[in-house]
Short mmCIF file of C-alpha atoms and ligand atoms in Angstrom, two decimals:
data_model
loop_
_atom_site.label_atom_id
_atom_site.label_comp_id
_atom_site.label_asym_id
_atom_site.label_seq_id
_atom_site.Cartn_x
_atom_site.Cartn_y
_atom_site.Cartn_z
CA MET A 1 119.63 75.48 116.81
CA ALA A 2 122.49 77.94 116.34
CA VAL A 3 121.55 81.60 116.44
CA ASP A 4 122.04 83.46 113.16
CA GLN A 5 124.12 86.49 114.12
CA LEU A 6 123.05 88.60 111.14
CA ARG A 7 119.42 87.84 111.77
CA LEU A 8 119.80 88.83 115.40
CA GLU A 9 121.54 92.09 114.43
CA ALA A 10 118.76 92.89 111.98
CA ALA A 11 116.07 92.17 114.57
CA VAL A 12 117.69 94.37 117.21
CA GLY A 13 118.54 97.10 114.69
CA ALA A 14 114.89 97.29 113.63
CA VAL A 15 113.64 98.14 117.12
CA VAL A 16 112.30 101.68 117.05
CA ASP A 17 113.26 104.35 119.57
CA PRO A 18 109.99 106.18 120.30
CA ASP A 19 111.43 109.67 120.84
CA LEU A 20 113.55 109.66 117.70
CA ASP A 21 110.94 107.60 115.87
CA LEU A 22 113.89 105.90 114.25
CA ALA A 23 115.16 102.32 114.23
CA LEU A 24 118.05 101.74 116.64
CA GLY A 25 120.23 100.52 113.78
CA LEU A 26 119.70 103.71 111.82
CA ALA A 27 120.33 105.83 114.90
CA HIS A 28 123.55 103.86 115.48
CA MET A 29 122.28 103.05 118.94
CA VAL A 30 123.25 99.40 118.77
CA GLY A 31 126.70 99.30 120.32
CA GLY A 32 127.19 95.60 119.72
CA VAL A 33 125.42 92.27 119.39
CA ARG A 34 127.00 89.02 120.53
CA VAL A 35 125.79 85.47 120.65
CA ARG A 36 126.90 83.03 123.34
CA ARG A 37 125.18 79.77 122.68
CA HIS A 38 121.50 80.62 123.25
CA ARG A 39 122.14 83.90 124.92
CA ALA A 40 121.97 87.19 122.97
CA GLU A 41 124.05 90.02 124.42
CA VAL A 42 123.15 93.46 123.18
CA VAL A 43 124.83 96.76 123.96
CA LEU A 44 122.40 99.68 123.76
CA ALA A 45 124.33 102.89 123.03
CA LEU A 46 122.36 105.82 124.39
CA PRO A 47 123.00 109.28 122.91
CA VAL A 48 122.99 110.71 126.45
CA ALA A 49 122.95 109.01 129.85
CA ALA A 50 119.56 110.47 130.69
CA TRP A 51 117.93 109.06 127.58
CA PRO A 52 114.20 108.53 128.22
CA GLY A 53 112.45 105.19 128.19
CA ILE A 54 115.47 102.95 128.80
CA ASP A 55 113.38 100.18 130.39
CA ASP A 56 110.96 100.32 127.50
CA LEU A 57 113.85 100.04 125.04
CA ARG A 58 115.29 97.08 126.95
CA ARG A 59 111.93 95.37 126.78
CA ARG A 60 111.56 96.08 123.06
CA ILE A 61 115.05 94.73 122.38
CA ALA A 62 114.40 91.61 124.43
CA GLU A 63 111.13 91.01 122.60
CA ALA A 64 112.69 91.46 119.18
CA ALA A 65 115.69 89.25 119.98
CA THR A 66 113.56 86.48 121.46
CA VAL A 67 111.76 86.11 118.14
CA VAL A 68 115.04 85.06 116.48
CA PRO A 69 115.23 81.24 116.35
CA GLY A 70 117.58 79.77 118.92
CA VAL A 71 117.58 82.77 121.28
CA GLU A 72 116.53 81.71 124.76
CA GLU A 73 117.97 84.49 126.84
CA VAL A 74 118.65 88.17 126.20
CA ALA A 75 120.98 90.46 128.13
CA VAL A 76 120.92 94.19 127.39
CA GLU A 77 123.82 96.27 128.58
CA VAL A 78 123.48 100.04 128.50
CA ALA A 79 126.33 102.28 127.38
CA VAL A 80 126.53 105.96 126.49
CA MET A 81 127.85 107.27 123.18
CA ASP A 82 131.11 109.18 123.26
CA ASP A 83 131.22 112.78 122.06
CA ALA A 84 132.19 111.86 118.51
CA ALA A 85 129.36 109.34 118.13
CA ARG A 86 126.82 111.74 119.63
CA SER A 87 127.97 114.52 117.37
CA ALA A 88 127.81 112.23 114.34
CA LEU A 89 124.25 111.30 115.25
CA ARG A 90 123.28 114.94 115.52
CA THR A 91 124.86 115.67 112.16
CA ARG A 92 122.99 112.79 110.51
CA LEU A 93 119.70 113.93 112.00
CA ARG A 94 120.34 117.48 110.83
CA ARG A 95 121.16 116.28 107.36
CA SER A 96 117.99 114.26 107.09
CA MET A 97 116.00 117.23 108.36
CA ALA A 98 117.44 119.36 105.62
CA GLY A 99 116.29 116.80 103.10
CA GLY A 100 119.73 115.26 102.64
CA PRO A 101 120.30 111.53 102.82
CA ASP A 102 117.70 110.18 105.17
CA PRO A 103 119.04 108.22 108.14
CA GLU A 104 116.60 105.59 106.90
CA ALA A 105 118.34 105.45 103.55
CA ALA A 106 121.86 105.95 104.83
CA ALA A 107 121.82 102.95 107.14
CA GLY A 108 124.98 101.22 108.18
CA PRO A 109 128.17 102.43 109.77
CA ALA A 110 129.28 106.01 109.36
CA HIS A 111 131.10 106.65 106.09
CA GLY A 112 134.73 107.41 106.89
CA GLY A 113 135.81 110.99 106.51
CA HIS A 114 132.41 112.43 105.65
CA GLU A 115 131.07 112.87 109.12
CA ASP A 116 131.13 116.24 110.74
CA HIS A 117 132.43 115.63 114.20
CA GLY A 118 132.33 119.23 115.31
CA ASP A 119 129.51 120.05 117.68
CA HIS A 120 128.65 123.30 115.96
CA GLY A 121 125.31 123.79 114.25
CA ASP A 122 124.75 123.57 110.53
CA HIS A 123 123.52 127.11 110.69
CA GLY A 124 125.47 129.82 112.42
CA HIS A 125 124.47 131.34 115.72
CA GLY A 126 121.83 133.99 115.48
CA GLN A 127 120.64 132.80 112.10
CA ALA A 128 117.23 131.32 111.48
CA ALA A 129 117.10 127.55 111.24
CA PRO A 130 116.70 126.34 107.68
CA VAL A 131 113.19 125.28 106.75
CA PRO A 132 113.02 121.56 107.51
CA ALA A 133 112.18 119.25 104.65
CA PHE A 134 108.85 118.22 106.14
CA LEU A 135 107.53 121.76 105.77
CA ARG A 136 108.38 121.97 102.09
CA ALA A 137 105.81 121.73 99.35
CA ASP A 138 106.86 118.26 98.18
CA SER A 139 106.74 116.67 101.64
CA LYS A 140 104.16 114.03 102.49
CA THR A 141 103.71 115.48 105.98
CA ARG A 142 100.40 117.17 106.65
CA VAL A 143 100.64 120.04 109.09
CA VAL A 144 97.26 120.48 110.71
CA GLY A 145 96.60 123.35 113.09
CA VAL A 146 93.80 122.90 115.62
CA SER A 147 92.29 126.25 116.49
CA SER A 148 89.34 127.68 118.34
CA GLY A 149 87.85 131.08 118.99
CA LYS A 150 88.26 130.88 122.75
CA GLY A 151 89.76 128.67 125.42
CA GLY A 152 87.96 125.85 127.15
CA VAL A 153 86.15 124.40 124.15
CA GLY A 154 88.34 121.30 124.17
CA LYS A 155 90.93 122.22 121.57
CA SER A 156 93.80 120.48 123.37
CA SER A 157 91.62 117.46 124.16
CA VAL A 158 90.74 117.17 120.49
CA THR A 159 94.39 117.58 119.46
CA VAL A 160 95.67 114.91 121.84
CA ASN A 161 92.92 112.36 121.23
CA LEU A 162 93.00 112.87 117.47
CA ALA A 163 96.76 112.33 117.58
CA VAL A 164 96.37 109.07 119.50
CA ALA A 165 93.65 107.93 117.08
CA LEU A 166 95.92 108.69 114.11
CA ALA A 167 98.79 106.82 115.77
CA ARG A 168 96.49 103.86 116.40
CA ALA A 169 95.61 103.95 112.71
CA GLY A 170 99.31 103.39 112.01
CA LYS A 171 100.32 106.97 111.23
CA ARG A 172 103.45 108.71 112.47
CA VAL A 173 102.20 111.65 114.47
CA GLY A 174 103.71 114.65 116.21
CA ILE A 175 102.15 117.47 118.19
CA LEU A 176 103.59 120.95 118.43
CA ASP A 177 102.01 122.48 121.53
CA ALA A 178 101.97 126.11 120.50
CA ASP A 179 99.24 127.29 122.84
CA VAL A 180 101.28 129.76 124.82
CA TYR A 181 98.35 130.51 127.13
CA GLY A 182 98.22 126.98 128.49
CA PHE A 183 100.64 124.22 127.62
CA SER A 184 98.41 121.29 128.36
CA VAL A 185 99.50 118.71 125.79
CA PRO A 186 102.37 117.01 127.69
CA LYS A 187 100.20 116.50 130.77
CA MET A 188 97.15 115.31 128.82
CA LEU A 189 99.26 112.89 126.84
CA GLY A 190 101.14 111.70 129.93
CA VAL A 191 104.60 112.71 128.73
CA ASP A 192 106.80 112.03 131.75
CA HIS A 193 110.10 113.45 130.52
CA ASP A 194 111.57 116.56 128.97
CA PRO A 195 112.90 116.44 125.44
CA VAL A 196 116.56 115.56 125.11
CA ILE A 197 118.77 118.28 123.67
CA LEU A 198 121.52 117.06 121.35
CA GLY A 199 123.76 120.01 120.62
CA ASP A 200 121.42 122.40 118.82
CA LEU A 201 118.72 119.79 118.25
CA VAL A 202 115.60 119.11 120.25
CA VAL A 203 114.43 115.50 120.29
CA PRO A 204 110.66 115.52 120.86
CA ALA A 205 109.40 113.63 123.90
CA SER A 206 107.00 110.80 123.18
CA ALA A 207 104.12 109.05 124.88
CA HIS A 208 101.55 106.61 123.52
CA GLY A 209 103.11 106.69 120.08
CA VAL A 210 102.86 110.48 119.74
CA ARG A 211 105.88 112.81 119.74
CA VAL A 212 105.55 116.22 121.35
CA VAL A 213 107.39 119.48 121.56
CA SER A 214 105.77 121.94 123.92
CA MET A 215 106.77 125.46 124.82
CA GLY A 216 105.84 124.33 128.32
CA PHE A 217 108.99 122.19 128.41
CA PHE A 218 111.12 125.30 128.30
CA VAL A 219 109.47 127.57 130.81
CA PRO A 220 109.31 127.13 134.59
CA ASP A 221 106.03 125.66 135.80
CA ASP A 222 105.05 128.37 138.21
CA GLN A 223 106.04 131.42 136.25
CA PRO A 224 103.67 133.05 133.87
CA VAL A 225 105.54 133.99 130.73
CA ILE A 226 104.72 137.07 128.81
CA TRP A 227 105.57 136.23 125.27
CA ARG A 228 106.25 139.09 122.98
CA GLY A 229 105.76 138.78 119.26
CA PRO A 230 109.40 138.42 118.11
CA MET A 231 110.21 136.02 120.95
CA LEU A 232 107.25 133.87 120.07
CA HIS A 233 108.17 133.90 116.44
CA LYS A 234 111.68 132.76 117.25
CA ALA A 235 110.41 130.02 119.57
CA ILE A 236 108.04 128.68 116.94
CA GLU A 237 110.74 128.77 114.30
CA GLN A 238 112.99 126.77 116.59
CA PHE A 239 110.36 124.22 117.50
CA LEU A 240 109.81 123.57 113.83
CA GLY A 241 113.35 124.03 112.57
CA ASP A 242 115.47 122.74 115.44
CA ALA A 243 113.30 119.83 116.55
CA TYR A 244 113.97 116.47 114.97
CA TRP A 245 110.45 115.66 113.77
CA GLY A 246 111.73 113.11 111.29
CA ASP A 247 109.16 112.26 108.70
CA PRO A 248 105.73 112.40 110.35
CA ASP A 249 102.56 111.71 108.39
CA VAL A 250 100.74 114.33 110.42
CA LEU A 251 102.00 117.14 112.63
CA LEU A 252 99.15 118.55 114.70
CA VAL A 253 99.61 122.03 116.11
CA ASP A 254 97.66 123.00 119.22
CA MET A 255 97.13 126.65 118.38
CA PRO A 256 96.45 129.35 120.94
CA PRO A 257 92.83 130.46 120.93
CA GLY A 258 91.96 133.51 118.91
CA THR A 259 93.93 135.30 116.32
CA GLY A 260 97.11 136.68 117.82
CA ASP A 261 100.81 136.73 117.12
CA VAL A 262 101.26 133.00 117.25
CA THR A 263 98.78 132.33 114.49
CA LEU A 264 100.58 134.90 112.39
CA SER A 265 103.98 133.36 113.10
CA LEU A 266 102.78 129.86 112.39
CA ALA A 267 101.23 130.99 109.14
CA GLN A 268 104.54 132.52 108.11
CA VAL A 269 106.59 129.46 108.95
CA MET A 270 104.14 126.75 107.98
CA THR A 271 102.96 127.84 104.61
CA ARG A 272 101.41 124.43 104.04
CA ALA A 273 99.30 124.33 107.19
CA GLU A 274 95.72 123.18 107.13
CA MET A 275 93.34 124.22 109.88
CA LEU A 276 90.62 122.54 111.89
CA VAL A 277 88.30 124.74 113.91
CA VAL A 278 86.93 123.37 117.19
CA THR A 279 83.68 124.73 118.53
CA THR A 280 80.92 123.78 120.95
CA PRO A 281 77.27 123.48 119.94
CA GLN A 282 75.97 126.82 121.24
CA PRO A 283 75.66 129.81 118.91
CA ALA A 284 77.89 132.14 120.95
CA ALA A 285 80.85 129.76 120.71
CA GLN A 286 80.20 129.41 117.05
CA ARG A 287 80.52 133.15 116.45
CA VAL A 288 83.92 133.40 118.12
CA ALA A 289 85.10 130.29 116.30
CA GLN A 290 84.05 131.91 113.07
CA ARG A 291 86.29 134.87 113.73
CA SER A 292 89.29 132.61 114.21
CA ALA A 293 88.47 130.70 111.03
CA PHE A 294 88.20 133.92 109.06
CA ALA A 295 91.51 135.06 110.49
CA ALA A 296 93.12 131.79 109.43
CA ARG A 297 91.82 132.35 105.94
CA LYS A 298 93.08 135.89 105.85
CA LEU A 299 96.49 134.36 106.52
CA LYS A 300 95.73 132.02 103.64
CA LEU A 301 95.77 128.90 105.74
CA SER A 302 93.48 126.28 104.33
CA VAL A 303 90.51 125.71 106.68
CA ARG A 304 89.54 122.06 106.15
CA GLY A 305 86.63 121.64 108.48
CA VAL A 306 84.91 122.02 111.82
CA VAL A 307 84.98 119.71 114.83
CA GLU A 308 82.11 120.08 117.28
CA ASN A 309 83.04 119.14 120.83
CA MET A 310 80.79 118.42 123.82
CA SER A 311 77.97 117.74 121.37
CA TRP A 312 75.87 115.64 123.74
CA PHE A 313 76.02 113.51 126.84
CA THR A 314 74.71 109.97 126.56
CA GLY A 315 72.66 108.85 129.55
CA ASP A 316 72.63 105.29 130.89
CA ASP A 317 69.50 104.59 128.86
CA GLY A 318 71.20 105.79 125.65
CA THR A 319 69.37 109.12 125.53
CA HIS A 320 71.43 112.00 124.09
CA TYR A 321 71.23 115.08 126.28
CA GLU A 322 72.31 118.16 124.36
CA LEU A 323 73.60 120.13 127.30
CA PHE A 324 75.12 122.94 125.27
CA GLY A 325 72.41 123.23 122.66
CA ARG A 326 72.75 121.89 119.18
CA GLY A 327 73.70 122.69 115.63
CA GLY A 328 76.64 125.03 116.32
CA GLY A 329 79.16 122.89 114.48
CA GLN A 330 76.96 122.33 111.49
CA SER A 331 76.00 125.96 111.03
CA LEU A 332 79.61 127.12 111.46
CA ALA A 333 80.66 124.61 108.82
CA GLU A 334 77.98 125.90 106.46
CA GLU A 335 78.98 129.50 106.99
CA LEU A 336 82.60 128.67 106.30
CA GLY A 337 81.75 126.44 103.36
CA VAL A 338 83.69 123.50 104.83
CA PRO A 339 82.52 120.12 106.13
CA LEU A 340 81.63 119.27 109.72
CA LEU A 341 84.30 116.63 110.19
CA GLY A 342 83.16 115.18 113.47
CA GLN A 343 81.18 115.49 116.68
CA VAL A 344 82.68 114.50 120.00
CA PRO A 345 80.33 113.74 122.89
CA LEU A 346 80.83 114.94 126.44
CA VAL A 347 82.40 111.97 128.19
CA PRO A 348 83.66 112.15 131.79
CA ALA A 349 86.33 109.53 130.97
CA LEU A 350 87.78 111.95 128.42
CA ARG A 351 88.41 114.57 131.06
CA GLU A 352 89.71 111.98 133.49
CA GLY A 353 92.04 110.62 130.82
CA GLY A 354 93.37 114.13 130.26
CA ASP A 355 93.91 114.64 133.98
CA VAL A 356 95.87 111.42 134.47
CA GLY A 357 97.68 111.53 131.14
CA VAL A 358 96.23 108.42 129.56
CA PRO A 359 94.01 109.44 126.65
CA VAL A 360 90.52 107.99 126.59
CA ALA A 361 91.24 106.07 123.39
CA LEU A 362 93.52 103.91 125.56
CA THR A 363 91.53 103.76 128.79
CA ASP A 364 88.26 103.04 127.02
CA PRO A 365 89.12 102.00 123.46
CA GLY A 366 85.63 100.71 122.72
CA GLY A 367 83.85 103.74 124.14
CA GLU A 368 81.91 106.55 122.58
CA ALA A 369 84.70 109.10 122.72
CA ALA A 370 87.33 106.77 121.24
CA ALA A 371 84.92 105.92 118.43
CA ALA A 372 84.35 109.62 117.73
CA PHE A 373 88.10 110.25 117.48
CA ASP A 374 88.71 107.16 115.34
CA ALA A 375 86.02 108.41 112.97
CA LEU A 376 87.50 111.93 112.97
CA ALA A 377 90.96 110.51 112.19
CA GLN A 378 89.59 108.51 109.28
CA THR A 379 87.68 111.52 107.94
CA LEU A 380 90.76 113.71 108.13
CA LEU A 381 92.85 111.08 106.35
CA SER A 382 90.26 110.48 103.66
CA LEU A 383 90.06 114.22 103.04
CA GLY A 384 93.69 114.08 101.88
CA PRO A 385 96.09 117.01 101.96
CA ALA A 386 94.82 120.38 100.84
CA ARG A 387 95.46 120.52 97.12
CA VAL A 388 96.02 124.21 96.87
CA TYR A 389 97.90 125.87 99.66
CA ARG A 390 97.91 129.59 100.09
CA ARG A 391 94.93 129.95 97.86
CA GLU A 392 93.71 133.51 97.63
CA LEU A 393 90.32 133.65 99.26
CA SER A 394 87.89 136.46 98.94
CA LEU A 395 86.44 137.03 102.35
CA GLN A 396 84.46 140.18 102.06
N1 ADP B 401 84.31 115.96 125.07
C1 ADP B 401 84.66 116.19 126.32
N2 ADP B 401 84.12 115.48 127.35
C2 ADP B 401 84.47 115.73 128.64
N3 ADP B 401 85.36 116.66 129.02
C3 ADP B 401 85.94 117.39 128.04
C4 ADP B 401 85.63 117.20 126.66
N4 ADP B 401 86.37 118.07 125.95
C5 ADP B 401 87.10 118.77 126.83
N5 ADP B 401 86.85 118.38 128.09
C6 ADP B 401 87.42 118.93 129.32
O1 ADP B 401 87.21 120.33 129.31
C7 ADP B 401 88.35 121.03 129.80
C8 ADP B 401 88.87 121.99 128.74
O2 ADP B 401 89.35 121.24 127.64
P1 ADP B 401 90.70 121.62 126.89
O3 ADP B 401 90.94 120.55 125.90
O4 ADP B 401 91.77 121.91 127.87
O5 ADP B 401 90.23 122.96 126.17
P2 ADP B 401 91.06 124.08 125.41
O6 ADP B 401 92.32 123.48 124.94
O7 ADP B 401 90.16 124.50 124.29
O8 ADP B 401 91.25 125.19 126.39
C9 ADP B 401 89.36 119.96 130.18
O9 ADP B 401 89.24 119.69 131.54
C10 ADP B 401 88.92 118.74 129.37
O10 ADP B 401 89.26 117.53 130.01
MG1 MG B 402 94.30 123.97 125.50
#
């Protein structure tokens, strides 16, 4: 059977690049498709030579091409875009971020004469990045901050595992790791590469179907960074405004514990943010978590619910041991007048998964922890976006 060239092009063009979260065809990353009898020859045009996940992309292309009737062999050749093509890609991504024609809508070859081939930004140097479309009121993206009163309660673990559960439920998910006191998300998620920088754009790094931008990518490993308010504000603005997040369903933000500058900055930039508050079952943790929830409300962020972590440990005989007491999540939820959205048990595999960078939902998909995060993901989705953002709340 002869191979249908158009069908082959469509199949290859539909392969998604995980970091851009965009089909190769729309990203203009298919440099050419040729058929020689039963052999498909595909040129993969990388935006930069050090593009992450090349082997994975080769495999995805081979899989997609093999499905086309008549294809028996696939050869993928890798090329690198020239400056003009790279610059055109950056411009298209920028345009879609600003809410202009989506790369998804504006598929096909570049329209002659309309492309901006200059490598300068769409906003001048020193100016704030424009608010990306996904942060605007009419966007479908839910921005969900995950906060806690203090460190060590499992905020990052909840963020990462909830993200993986949402991705497994078919959602497009990003994480902004904004916890300046400990950038743990890339490691927990097993991100093995830095984000690619295209001109003035940051392409989030992805792993396990979740895209991440972390402040940790931009600071040396062994040097503690003292972030001052204005610097932090600028960094957060850039990670929201200069990162190509595309069109995620949910952007989770791993917030720093407590109520400092970062929370304030995020509240200013992400006027639509919803908040989850993570706590452990003991009363002391609950009191500090309450302070952070009240602070979020003062900033008029919509607190949607409480997640209790380390709720119990299940013994071999099925007995629940409540190592950290009980009821903290429920009573915090009652005090805040929001629902307790989920309880996550203490599971050694969860910590191990975080240490090796393969979240527990993937190492033990049928286990107790994975089930807890699947349930939390469903609850969060069924809750729907907050209807009224920036509602005035009386706190006193
Ligand atoms: N439910 C859990 N079961 C087992 N270990 C957990 C659980 N939640 C968190 N941990 C572990 O506790 C430590 C602190 O969690 P982390 O998510 O880094 O907290 P935070 O972000 O609040 O500082 C990590 O080593 C993590 O693997
Ligand atoms: Mg953390």
